[in-house]
Coordinates of C-alpha atoms in Angstrom, one line a residue:
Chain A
X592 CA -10.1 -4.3 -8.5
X593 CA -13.3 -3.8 -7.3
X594 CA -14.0 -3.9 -3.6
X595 CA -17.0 -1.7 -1.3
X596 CA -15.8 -0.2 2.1
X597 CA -18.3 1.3 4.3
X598 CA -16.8 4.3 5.3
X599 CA -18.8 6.4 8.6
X600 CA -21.6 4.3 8.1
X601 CA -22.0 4.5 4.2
X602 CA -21.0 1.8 1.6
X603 CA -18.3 3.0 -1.3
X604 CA -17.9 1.3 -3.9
X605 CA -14.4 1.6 -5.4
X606 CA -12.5 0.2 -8.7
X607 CA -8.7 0.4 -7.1
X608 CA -5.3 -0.6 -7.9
X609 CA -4.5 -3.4 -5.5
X610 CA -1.5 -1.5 -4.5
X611 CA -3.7 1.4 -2.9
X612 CA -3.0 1.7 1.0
X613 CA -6.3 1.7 3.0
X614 CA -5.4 5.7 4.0
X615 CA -4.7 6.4 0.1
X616 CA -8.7 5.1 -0.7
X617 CA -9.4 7.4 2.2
X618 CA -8.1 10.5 0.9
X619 CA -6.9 9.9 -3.0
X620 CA -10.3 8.3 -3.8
X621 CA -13.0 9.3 -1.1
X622 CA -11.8 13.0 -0.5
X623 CA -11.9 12.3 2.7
X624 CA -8.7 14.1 4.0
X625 CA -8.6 14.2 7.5
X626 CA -6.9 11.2 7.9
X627 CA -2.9 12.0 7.9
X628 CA 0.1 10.2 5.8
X629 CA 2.9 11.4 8.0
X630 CA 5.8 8.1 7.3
X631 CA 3.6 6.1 5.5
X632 CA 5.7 3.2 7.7
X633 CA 2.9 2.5 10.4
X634 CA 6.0 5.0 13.1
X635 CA 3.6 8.1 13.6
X636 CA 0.3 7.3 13.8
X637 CA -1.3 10.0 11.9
X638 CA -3.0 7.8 9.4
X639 CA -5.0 6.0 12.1
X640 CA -8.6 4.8 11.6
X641 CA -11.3 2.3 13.1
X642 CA -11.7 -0.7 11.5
X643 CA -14.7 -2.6 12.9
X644 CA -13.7 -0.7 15.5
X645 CA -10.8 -1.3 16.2
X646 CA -7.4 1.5 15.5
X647 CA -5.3 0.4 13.0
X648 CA -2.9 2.3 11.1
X649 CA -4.0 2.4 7.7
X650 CA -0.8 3.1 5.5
X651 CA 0.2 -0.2 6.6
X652 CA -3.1 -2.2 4.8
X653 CA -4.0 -2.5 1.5
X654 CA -8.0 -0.9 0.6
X655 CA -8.6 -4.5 -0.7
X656 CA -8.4 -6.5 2.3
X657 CA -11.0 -4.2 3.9
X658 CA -13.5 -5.7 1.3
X659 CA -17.2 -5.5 3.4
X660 CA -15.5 -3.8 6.6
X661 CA -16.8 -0.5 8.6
X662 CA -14.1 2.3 8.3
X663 CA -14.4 5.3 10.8
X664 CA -12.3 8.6 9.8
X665 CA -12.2 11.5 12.1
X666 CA -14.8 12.5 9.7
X667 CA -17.3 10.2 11.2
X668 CA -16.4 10.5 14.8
X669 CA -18.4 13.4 15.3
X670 CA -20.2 16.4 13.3
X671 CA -19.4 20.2 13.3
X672 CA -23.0 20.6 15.4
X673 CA -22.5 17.6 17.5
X674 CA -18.3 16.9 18.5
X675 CA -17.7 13.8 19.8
X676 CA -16.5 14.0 23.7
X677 CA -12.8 13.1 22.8
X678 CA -13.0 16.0 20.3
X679 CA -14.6 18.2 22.7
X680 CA -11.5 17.6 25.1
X681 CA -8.7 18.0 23.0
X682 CA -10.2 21.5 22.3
X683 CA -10.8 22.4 25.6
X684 CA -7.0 20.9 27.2
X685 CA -5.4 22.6 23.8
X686 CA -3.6 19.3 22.9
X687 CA -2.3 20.6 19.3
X688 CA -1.0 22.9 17.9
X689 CA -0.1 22.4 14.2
X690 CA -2.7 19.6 14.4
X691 CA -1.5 17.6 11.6
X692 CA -1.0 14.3 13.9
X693 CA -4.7 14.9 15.8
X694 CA -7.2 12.9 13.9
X695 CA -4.8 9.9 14.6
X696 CA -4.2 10.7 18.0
X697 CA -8.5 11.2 18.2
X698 CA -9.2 8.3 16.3
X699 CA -6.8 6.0 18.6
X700 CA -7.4 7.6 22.1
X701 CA -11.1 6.5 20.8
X702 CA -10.0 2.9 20.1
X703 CA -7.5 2.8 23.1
X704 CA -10.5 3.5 25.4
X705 CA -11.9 0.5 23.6
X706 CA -9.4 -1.6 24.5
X707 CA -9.1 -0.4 28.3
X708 CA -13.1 -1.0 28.5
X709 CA -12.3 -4.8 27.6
X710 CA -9.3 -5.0 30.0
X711 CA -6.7 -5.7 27.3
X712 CA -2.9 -5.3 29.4
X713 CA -0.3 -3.1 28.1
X714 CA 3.2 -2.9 29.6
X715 CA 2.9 -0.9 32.0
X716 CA 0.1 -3.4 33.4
X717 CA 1.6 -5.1 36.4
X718 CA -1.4 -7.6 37.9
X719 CA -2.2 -9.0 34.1
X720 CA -5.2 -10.9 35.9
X721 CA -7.1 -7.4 37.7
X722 CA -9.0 -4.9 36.1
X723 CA -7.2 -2.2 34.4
X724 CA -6.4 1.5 36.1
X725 CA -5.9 4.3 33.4
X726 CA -2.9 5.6 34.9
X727 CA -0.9 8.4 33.2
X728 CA 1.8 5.9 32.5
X729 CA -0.6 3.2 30.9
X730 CA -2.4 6.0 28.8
X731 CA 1.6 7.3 27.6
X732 CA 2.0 3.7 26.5
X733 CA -0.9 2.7 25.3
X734 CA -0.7 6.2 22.9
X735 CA 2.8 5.4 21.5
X736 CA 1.8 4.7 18.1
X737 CA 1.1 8.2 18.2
X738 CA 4.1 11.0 17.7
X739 CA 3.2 14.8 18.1
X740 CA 5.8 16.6 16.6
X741 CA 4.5 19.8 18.8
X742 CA 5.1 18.0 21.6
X743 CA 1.7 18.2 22.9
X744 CA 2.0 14.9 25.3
X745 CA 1.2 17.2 28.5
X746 CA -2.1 18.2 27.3
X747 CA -3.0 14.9 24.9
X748 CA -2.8 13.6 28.4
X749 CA -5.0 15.5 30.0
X750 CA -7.6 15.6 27.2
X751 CA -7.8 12.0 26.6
X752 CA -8.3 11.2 30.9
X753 CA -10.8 14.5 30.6
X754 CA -12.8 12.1 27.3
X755 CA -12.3 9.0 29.3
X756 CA -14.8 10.3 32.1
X757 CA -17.0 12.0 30.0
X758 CA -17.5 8.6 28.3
X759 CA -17.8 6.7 31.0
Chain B
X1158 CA 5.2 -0.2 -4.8
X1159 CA 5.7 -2.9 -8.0
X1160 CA 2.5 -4.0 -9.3
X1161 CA 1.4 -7.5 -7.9
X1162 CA -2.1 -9.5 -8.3
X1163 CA -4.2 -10.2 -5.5
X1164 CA -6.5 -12.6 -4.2
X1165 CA -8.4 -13.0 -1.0
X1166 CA -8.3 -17.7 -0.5
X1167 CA -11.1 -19.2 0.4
X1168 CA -9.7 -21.4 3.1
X1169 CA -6.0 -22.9 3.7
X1170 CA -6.2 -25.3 0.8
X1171 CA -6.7 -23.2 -1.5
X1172 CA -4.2 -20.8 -0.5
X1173 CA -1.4 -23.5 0.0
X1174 CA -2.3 -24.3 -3.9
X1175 CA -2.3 -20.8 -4.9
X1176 CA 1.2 -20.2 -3.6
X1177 CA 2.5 -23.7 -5.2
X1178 CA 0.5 -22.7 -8.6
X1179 CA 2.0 -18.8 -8.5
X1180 CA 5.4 -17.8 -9.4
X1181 CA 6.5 -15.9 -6.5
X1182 CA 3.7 -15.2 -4.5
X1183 CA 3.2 -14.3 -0.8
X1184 CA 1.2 -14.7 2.0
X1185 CA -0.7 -11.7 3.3
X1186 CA -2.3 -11.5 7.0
X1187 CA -1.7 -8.8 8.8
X1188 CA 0.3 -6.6 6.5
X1189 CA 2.1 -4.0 9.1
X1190 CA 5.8 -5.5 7.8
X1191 CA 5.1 -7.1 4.6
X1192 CA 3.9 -3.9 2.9
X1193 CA 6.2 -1.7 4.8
X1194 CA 8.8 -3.9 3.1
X1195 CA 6.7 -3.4 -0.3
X1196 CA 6.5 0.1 -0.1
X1197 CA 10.1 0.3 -0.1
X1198 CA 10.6 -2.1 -3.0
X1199 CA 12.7 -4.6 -0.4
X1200 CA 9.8 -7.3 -0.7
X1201 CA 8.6 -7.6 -4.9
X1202 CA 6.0 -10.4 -4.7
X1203 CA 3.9 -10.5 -8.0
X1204 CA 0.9 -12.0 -6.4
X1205 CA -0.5 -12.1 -3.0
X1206 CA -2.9 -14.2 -1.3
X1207 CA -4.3 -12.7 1.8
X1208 CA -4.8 -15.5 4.3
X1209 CA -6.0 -13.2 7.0
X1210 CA -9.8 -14.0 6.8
X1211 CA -9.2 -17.7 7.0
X1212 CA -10.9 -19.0 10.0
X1213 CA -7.9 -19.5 11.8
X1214 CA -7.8 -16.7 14.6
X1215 CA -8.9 -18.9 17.7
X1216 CA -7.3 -19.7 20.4
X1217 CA -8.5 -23.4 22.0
X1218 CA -7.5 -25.9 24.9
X1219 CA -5.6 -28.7 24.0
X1220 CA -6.2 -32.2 25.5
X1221 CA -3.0 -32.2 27.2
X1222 CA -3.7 -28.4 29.0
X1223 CA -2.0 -26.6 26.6
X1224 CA -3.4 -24.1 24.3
X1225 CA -3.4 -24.0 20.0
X1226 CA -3.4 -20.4 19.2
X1227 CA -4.6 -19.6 15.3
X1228 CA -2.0 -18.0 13.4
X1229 CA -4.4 -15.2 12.5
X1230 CA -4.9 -14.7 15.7
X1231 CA -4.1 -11.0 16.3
X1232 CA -1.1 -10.0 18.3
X1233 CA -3.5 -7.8 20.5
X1234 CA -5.9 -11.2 21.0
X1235 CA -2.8 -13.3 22.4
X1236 CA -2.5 -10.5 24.7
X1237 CA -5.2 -10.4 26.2
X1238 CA -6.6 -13.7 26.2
X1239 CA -7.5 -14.5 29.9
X1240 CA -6.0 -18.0 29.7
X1241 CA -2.1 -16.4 28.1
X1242 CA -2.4 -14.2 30.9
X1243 CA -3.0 -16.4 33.9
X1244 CA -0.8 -19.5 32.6
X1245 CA 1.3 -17.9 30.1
X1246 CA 2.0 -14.6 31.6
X1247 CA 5.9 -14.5 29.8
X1248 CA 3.8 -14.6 26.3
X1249 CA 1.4 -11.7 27.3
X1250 CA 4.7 -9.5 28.2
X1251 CA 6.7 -9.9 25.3
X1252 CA 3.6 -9.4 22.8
X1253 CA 2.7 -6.0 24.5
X1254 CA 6.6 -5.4 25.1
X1255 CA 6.4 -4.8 20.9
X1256 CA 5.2 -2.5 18.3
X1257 CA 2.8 0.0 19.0
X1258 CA -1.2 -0.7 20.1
X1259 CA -2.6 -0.1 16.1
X1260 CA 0.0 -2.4 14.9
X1261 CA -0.5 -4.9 17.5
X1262 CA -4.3 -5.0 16.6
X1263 CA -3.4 -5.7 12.9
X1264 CA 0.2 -8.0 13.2
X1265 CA -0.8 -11.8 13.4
X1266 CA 0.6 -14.7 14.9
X1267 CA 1.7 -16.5 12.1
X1268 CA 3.1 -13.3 10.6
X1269 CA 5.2 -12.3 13.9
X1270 CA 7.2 -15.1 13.7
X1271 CA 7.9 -14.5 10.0
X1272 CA 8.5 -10.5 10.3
X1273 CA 12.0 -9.6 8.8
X1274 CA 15.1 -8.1 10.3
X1275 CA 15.1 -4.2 11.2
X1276 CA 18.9 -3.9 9.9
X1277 CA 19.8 -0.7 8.8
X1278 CA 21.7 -2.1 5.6
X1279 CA 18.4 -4.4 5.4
X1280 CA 16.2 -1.4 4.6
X1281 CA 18.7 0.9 2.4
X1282 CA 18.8 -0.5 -0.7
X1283 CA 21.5 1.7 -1.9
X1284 CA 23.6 -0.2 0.6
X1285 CA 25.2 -4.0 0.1
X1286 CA 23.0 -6.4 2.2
X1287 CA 23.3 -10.1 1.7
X1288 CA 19.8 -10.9 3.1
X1289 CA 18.3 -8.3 0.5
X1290 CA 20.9 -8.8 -2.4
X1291 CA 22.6 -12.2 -1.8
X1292 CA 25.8 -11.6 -3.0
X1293 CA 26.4 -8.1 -2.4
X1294 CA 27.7 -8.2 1.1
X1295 CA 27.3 -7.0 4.2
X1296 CA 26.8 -3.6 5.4
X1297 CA 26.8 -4.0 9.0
X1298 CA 30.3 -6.4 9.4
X1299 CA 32.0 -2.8 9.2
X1300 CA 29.5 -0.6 9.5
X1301 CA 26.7 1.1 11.9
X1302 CA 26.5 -2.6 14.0
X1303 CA 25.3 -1.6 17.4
X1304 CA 21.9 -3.4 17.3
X1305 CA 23.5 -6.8 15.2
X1306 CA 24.4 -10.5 16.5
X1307 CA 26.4 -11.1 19.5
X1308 CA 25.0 -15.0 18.6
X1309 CA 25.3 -17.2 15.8
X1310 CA 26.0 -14.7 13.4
X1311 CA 28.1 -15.4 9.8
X1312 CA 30.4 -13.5 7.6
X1313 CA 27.6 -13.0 5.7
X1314 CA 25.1 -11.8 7.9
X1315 CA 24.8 -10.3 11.4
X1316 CA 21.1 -9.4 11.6
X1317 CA 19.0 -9.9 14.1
X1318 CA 15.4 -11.4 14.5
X1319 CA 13.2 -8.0 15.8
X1320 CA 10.2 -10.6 17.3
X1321 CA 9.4 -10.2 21.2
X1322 CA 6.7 -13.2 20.8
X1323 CA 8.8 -15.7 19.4
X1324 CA 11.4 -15.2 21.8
X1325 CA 8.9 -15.8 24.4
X1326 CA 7.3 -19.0 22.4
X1327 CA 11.1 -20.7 22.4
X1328 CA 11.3 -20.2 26.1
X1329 CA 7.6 -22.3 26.3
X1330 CA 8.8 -24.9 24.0
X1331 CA 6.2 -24.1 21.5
X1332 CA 5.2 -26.4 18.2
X1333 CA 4.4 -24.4 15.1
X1334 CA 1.8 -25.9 12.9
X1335 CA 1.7 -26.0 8.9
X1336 CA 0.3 -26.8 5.7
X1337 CA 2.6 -27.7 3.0
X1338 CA 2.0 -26.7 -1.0
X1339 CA 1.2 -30.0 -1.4
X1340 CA -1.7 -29.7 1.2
X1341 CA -0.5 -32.2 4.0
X1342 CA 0.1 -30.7 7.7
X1343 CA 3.3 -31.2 9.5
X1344 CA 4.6 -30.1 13.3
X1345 CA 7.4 -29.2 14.9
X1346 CA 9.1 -27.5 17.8
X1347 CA 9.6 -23.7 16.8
X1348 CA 12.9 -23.5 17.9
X1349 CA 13.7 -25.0 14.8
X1350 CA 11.8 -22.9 12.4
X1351 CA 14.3 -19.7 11.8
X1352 CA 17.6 -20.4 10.6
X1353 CA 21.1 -19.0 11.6
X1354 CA 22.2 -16.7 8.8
X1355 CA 25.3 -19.2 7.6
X1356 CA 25.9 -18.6 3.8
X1357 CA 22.5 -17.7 3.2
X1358 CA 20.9 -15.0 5.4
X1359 CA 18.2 -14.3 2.9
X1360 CA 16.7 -18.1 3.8
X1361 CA 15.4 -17.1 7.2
X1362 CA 13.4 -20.5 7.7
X1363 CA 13.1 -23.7 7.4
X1364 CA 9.5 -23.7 5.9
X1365 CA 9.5 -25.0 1.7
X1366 CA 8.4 -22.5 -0.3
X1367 CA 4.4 -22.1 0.2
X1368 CA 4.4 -23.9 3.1
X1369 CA 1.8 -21.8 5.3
X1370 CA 1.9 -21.8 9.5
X1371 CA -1.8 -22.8 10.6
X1372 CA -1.3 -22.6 14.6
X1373 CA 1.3 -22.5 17.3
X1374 CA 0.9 -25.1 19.9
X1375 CA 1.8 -24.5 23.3
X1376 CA 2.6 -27.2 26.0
X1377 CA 1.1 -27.0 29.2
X1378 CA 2.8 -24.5 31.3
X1379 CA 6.3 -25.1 32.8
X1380 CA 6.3 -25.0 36.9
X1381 CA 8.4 -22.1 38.2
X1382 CA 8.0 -18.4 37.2
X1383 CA 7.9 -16.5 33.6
X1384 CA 9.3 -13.0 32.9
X1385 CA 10.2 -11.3 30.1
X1386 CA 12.3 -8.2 30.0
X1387 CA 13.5 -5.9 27.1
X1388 CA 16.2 -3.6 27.0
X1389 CA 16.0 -0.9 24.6
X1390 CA 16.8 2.9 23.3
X1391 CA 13.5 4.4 24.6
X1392 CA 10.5 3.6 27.1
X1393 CA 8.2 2.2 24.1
X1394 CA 7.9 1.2 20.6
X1395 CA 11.0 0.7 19.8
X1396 CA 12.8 -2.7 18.8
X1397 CA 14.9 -4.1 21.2
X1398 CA 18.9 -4.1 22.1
X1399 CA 18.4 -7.5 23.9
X1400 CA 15.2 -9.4 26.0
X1401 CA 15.0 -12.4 27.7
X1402 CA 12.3 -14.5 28.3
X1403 CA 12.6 -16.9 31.2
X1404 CA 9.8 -19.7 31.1
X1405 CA 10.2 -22.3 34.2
X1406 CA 14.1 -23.4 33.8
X1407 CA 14.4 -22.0 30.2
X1408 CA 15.9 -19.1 29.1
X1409 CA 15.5 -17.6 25.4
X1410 CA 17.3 -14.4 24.4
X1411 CA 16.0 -11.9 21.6
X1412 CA 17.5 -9.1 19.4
X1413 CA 20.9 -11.1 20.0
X1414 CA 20.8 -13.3 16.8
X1415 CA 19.2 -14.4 13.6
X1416 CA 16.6 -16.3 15.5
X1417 CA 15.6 -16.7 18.9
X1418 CA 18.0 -17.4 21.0
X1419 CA 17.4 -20.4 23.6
X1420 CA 19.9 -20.0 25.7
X1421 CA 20.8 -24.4 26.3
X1422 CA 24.4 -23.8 28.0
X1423 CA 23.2 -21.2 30.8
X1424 CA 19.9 -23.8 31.2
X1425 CA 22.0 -26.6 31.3
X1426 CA 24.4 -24.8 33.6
X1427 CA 21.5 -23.4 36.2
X1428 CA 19.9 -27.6 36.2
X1429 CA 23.9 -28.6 37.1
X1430 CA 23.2 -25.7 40.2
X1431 CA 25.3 -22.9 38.9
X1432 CA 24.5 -19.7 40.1
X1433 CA 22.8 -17.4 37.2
X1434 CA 25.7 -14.8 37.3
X1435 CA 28.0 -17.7 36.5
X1436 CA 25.0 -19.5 33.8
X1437 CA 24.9 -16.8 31.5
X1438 CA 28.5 -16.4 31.7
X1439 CA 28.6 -19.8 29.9
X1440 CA 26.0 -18.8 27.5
X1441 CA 28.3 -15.6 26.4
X1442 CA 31.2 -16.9 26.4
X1443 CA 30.0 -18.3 23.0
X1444 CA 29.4 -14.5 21.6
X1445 CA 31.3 -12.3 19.8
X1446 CA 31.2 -8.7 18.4
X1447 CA 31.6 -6.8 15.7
X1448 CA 32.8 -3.7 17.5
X1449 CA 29.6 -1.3 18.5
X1450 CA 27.5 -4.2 19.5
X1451 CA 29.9 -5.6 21.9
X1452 CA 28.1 -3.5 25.0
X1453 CA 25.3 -6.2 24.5
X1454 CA 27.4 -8.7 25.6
X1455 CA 27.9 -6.9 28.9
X1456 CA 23.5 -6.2 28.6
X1457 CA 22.5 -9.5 28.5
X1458 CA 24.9 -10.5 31.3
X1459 CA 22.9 -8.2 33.3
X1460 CA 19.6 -8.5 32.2
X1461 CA 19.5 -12.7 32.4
X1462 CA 20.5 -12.9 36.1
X1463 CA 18.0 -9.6 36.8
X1464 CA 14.9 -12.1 35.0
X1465 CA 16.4 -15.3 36.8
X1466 CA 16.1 -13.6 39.8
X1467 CA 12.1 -11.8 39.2
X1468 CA 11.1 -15.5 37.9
X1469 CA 12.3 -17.3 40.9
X1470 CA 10.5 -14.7 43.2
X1471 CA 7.1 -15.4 41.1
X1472 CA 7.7 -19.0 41.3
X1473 CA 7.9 -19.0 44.9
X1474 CA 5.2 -16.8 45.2
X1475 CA 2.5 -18.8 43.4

């Protein structure tokens, strides 16, 4: 089935079997790899991407429904030469260490800022009707989607509030 | 996954006719449980028909001061619409009480409500599960229980619903809107859409066949506070053990039955003055256990009177 994606800001055209996953195009068809399939069940995270901006996790939708969308991978967040700031931090806090779950846990701490800029609640927000404080807690629960089997939480932490001013 | 066909409809008619025209076909919006379920050759449709670019994601005033909310209207969009959040506060908390933030942004409205049970014996197909295998039994009667029914549950089934949202839509006396296969619309109060498991678990609504949910209408708000709370194994995304979502003088419980729970006795025994302790006492004395689920029992006689008592302080304080 055919169906064009543009994928970090370049359209791919693709002949698919309906039954390929969003993060299977990615990596199967594309080559582009540094998307994750940890469960494949939308629990860890690893395969998540932008979609029009927006993180989704992309085991858990079919490359055909993205027909005409804007994919970013961790590939188009930022170049070797030129990191993007979220990149930059979790290099300088040190918030991996096998780094199989960090291009999810970039690509959604980008998209989670997203969502904090337009003053969407999570649980941990108590006045739904004021402006939104990045609290520790609100970052932890806003980044559940993501699991780090290193147990890098301390220093995810501190990278993505370190990104958060930078991009401010 | 099984092979299937797909097509993208080209507005509701269309897909309402695809789904009566094609042998066992199925909606597609959001996708997070449907392909899950597909992935793990629990759900086989042979054709989809994704519905989740019809132009149905808005959320609009009603002429009585309620609100009609799309049912392709993201979970994440419900959230944090300004007008859920100031007037129905109980509806923002149970949407952000569930999944994770990527699913959230994916899972719609309409496909919330229609998400499947997280039963162990559900998911393993090399176990019996009447829901998945009618006919083959159940799993859970005698099995790994502690997250089934303590409400309304059958010999045949004792799964529970996993939605947050609905649970806080039956406490606002919402109306779910549809089109039928044959391509007329009907209402009706959303309390009545799920089913209680009875003889047939694996009928989880009372939509036909192709029958496809268009909107969920809310009322205008009820006076008197809204909370919902959620009891569960960890701090986030994880399903449930038992919520309740107080709305005014209604009280629905989740993760305790096949459908969202409204709790009528403990209402109907808080309007006669009871005290909450003593409401939900009447509302429980109607459950039963099946041996590791029976500490949910003494939960949700904890957790009601603990939301009675938040609501009420809101209530006063607006």
């Amino acid at each position: 089935m055919k169906t064009t994606i543009t994928v970090n800001g370049e359209a791919r055209a693709l002949d698919l079997d309906p039954r390929t996953t969003l993060l299977d195009a990615l990596r199967e068809h594309l080559k582009l790899t540094g998307s994750k399939k940890g469960c494949d069940h939308g629990q860890c995270g690893a395969c998540t991407v932008l979609v029009n901006g927006v993180r989704i996790n992309s085991c858990l939708s079919l490359a055909v429904m993205h027909d005409g969308d804007q994919v970013t991978t961790i590939e188009g967040v930022g170049t070797v030469e030129k990191l993007h700031p979220m990149q930059v931090a979790f290099l300088t806090e040190d918030a991996f260490q096998c780094g199989y779950c960090t291009p999810g846990q970039i690509c959604s701490a980008i998209g989670m800022l997203s969502e904090v800029a337009e003053n969407w609640p999570s649980q941990e927000t108590t006045d739904l009707t004021g402006k939104i404080t990045l609290t520790d807690d609100e970052l932890r629960e806003r980044m559940s989607g993501n699991i780090c089997r290193c147990s890098a939480y301390p220093q995810i932490v501190a990278a993505i509030k370190s990104a958060a001013g930078e991009m401010a | 996954m099984r092979p299937f066909t797909y097509e993208r409809a080209a507005d509701a008619q269309a897909a309402v006719k695809a789904a009566a025209d094609t042998p066992n076909a199925k909606f597609l919006a959001g996708g997070t449980n449907l392909l899950d379920l597909m992935k793990l050759e629990i759900e086989h449709p042979a054709h989809l028909i994704d519905v989740g670019r019809l132009p149905l994601a808005g959320l609009e005033e009603t002429a009585d001061g309620g609100l009609r909310i799309g049912a392709m209207a993201t979970n994440s969009h419900v959230a944090a619409d300004a007008r859920v959040r100031a007037r129905y506060p109980v509806l923002t908390q149970a949407i952000v009480a569930g999944g994770s933030g990527q699913l959230r942004n994916k899972a719609t409205t309409g496909g919330n409500l229609l998400q499947r049970t997280r039963c162990a014996y559900f998911y393993d197909t090399t176990k019996p599960c009447n829901k998945r295998a009618p006919g083959s039994g159940c799993g859970a009667l005698e099995g790994l229980n502690r997250n089934s029914a303590i409400f309304g549950a059958s010999h045949a089934c004792i799964a529970t619903h996993p939605s947050d949202m609905a649970v806080a839509l039956v406490a606002l006396d919402a109306t779910v809107e549809t089109l039928s296969p044959s391509g007329s619309a009907r209402s009706f109060p959303l309390m009545e859409l799920h089913r209680l498991p009875g003889e047939t678990p694996q009928v989880e609504t009372h939509l036909v066949p192709g029958e496809l949910i268009t909107a969920v209408v809310l009322p205008p708000p009820p006076k008197g506070g809204q909370v919902y709370r959620k009891v569960r194994d960890r701090a986030s995304y994880a399903a449930g053990l038992a919520s309740v979502a107080v709305a005014g003088g209604r009280i629905a419980l989740g993760a305790v039955a096949h459908k969202p729970w409204r709790a009528a006795d403990a209402e109907a025994a808080l309007a006669a003055g009871a005290s909450p302790a003593e409401a939900i006492g009447r509302e429980l004395a109607g459950a039963s256990e099946n041996g590791r689920n029976g500490f949910k029992i003494n939960l949700v006689r904890r957790l009601v009177p603990a939301a009675i008592a938040q609501a009420g302080e809101q209530g006063r304080g607006a």
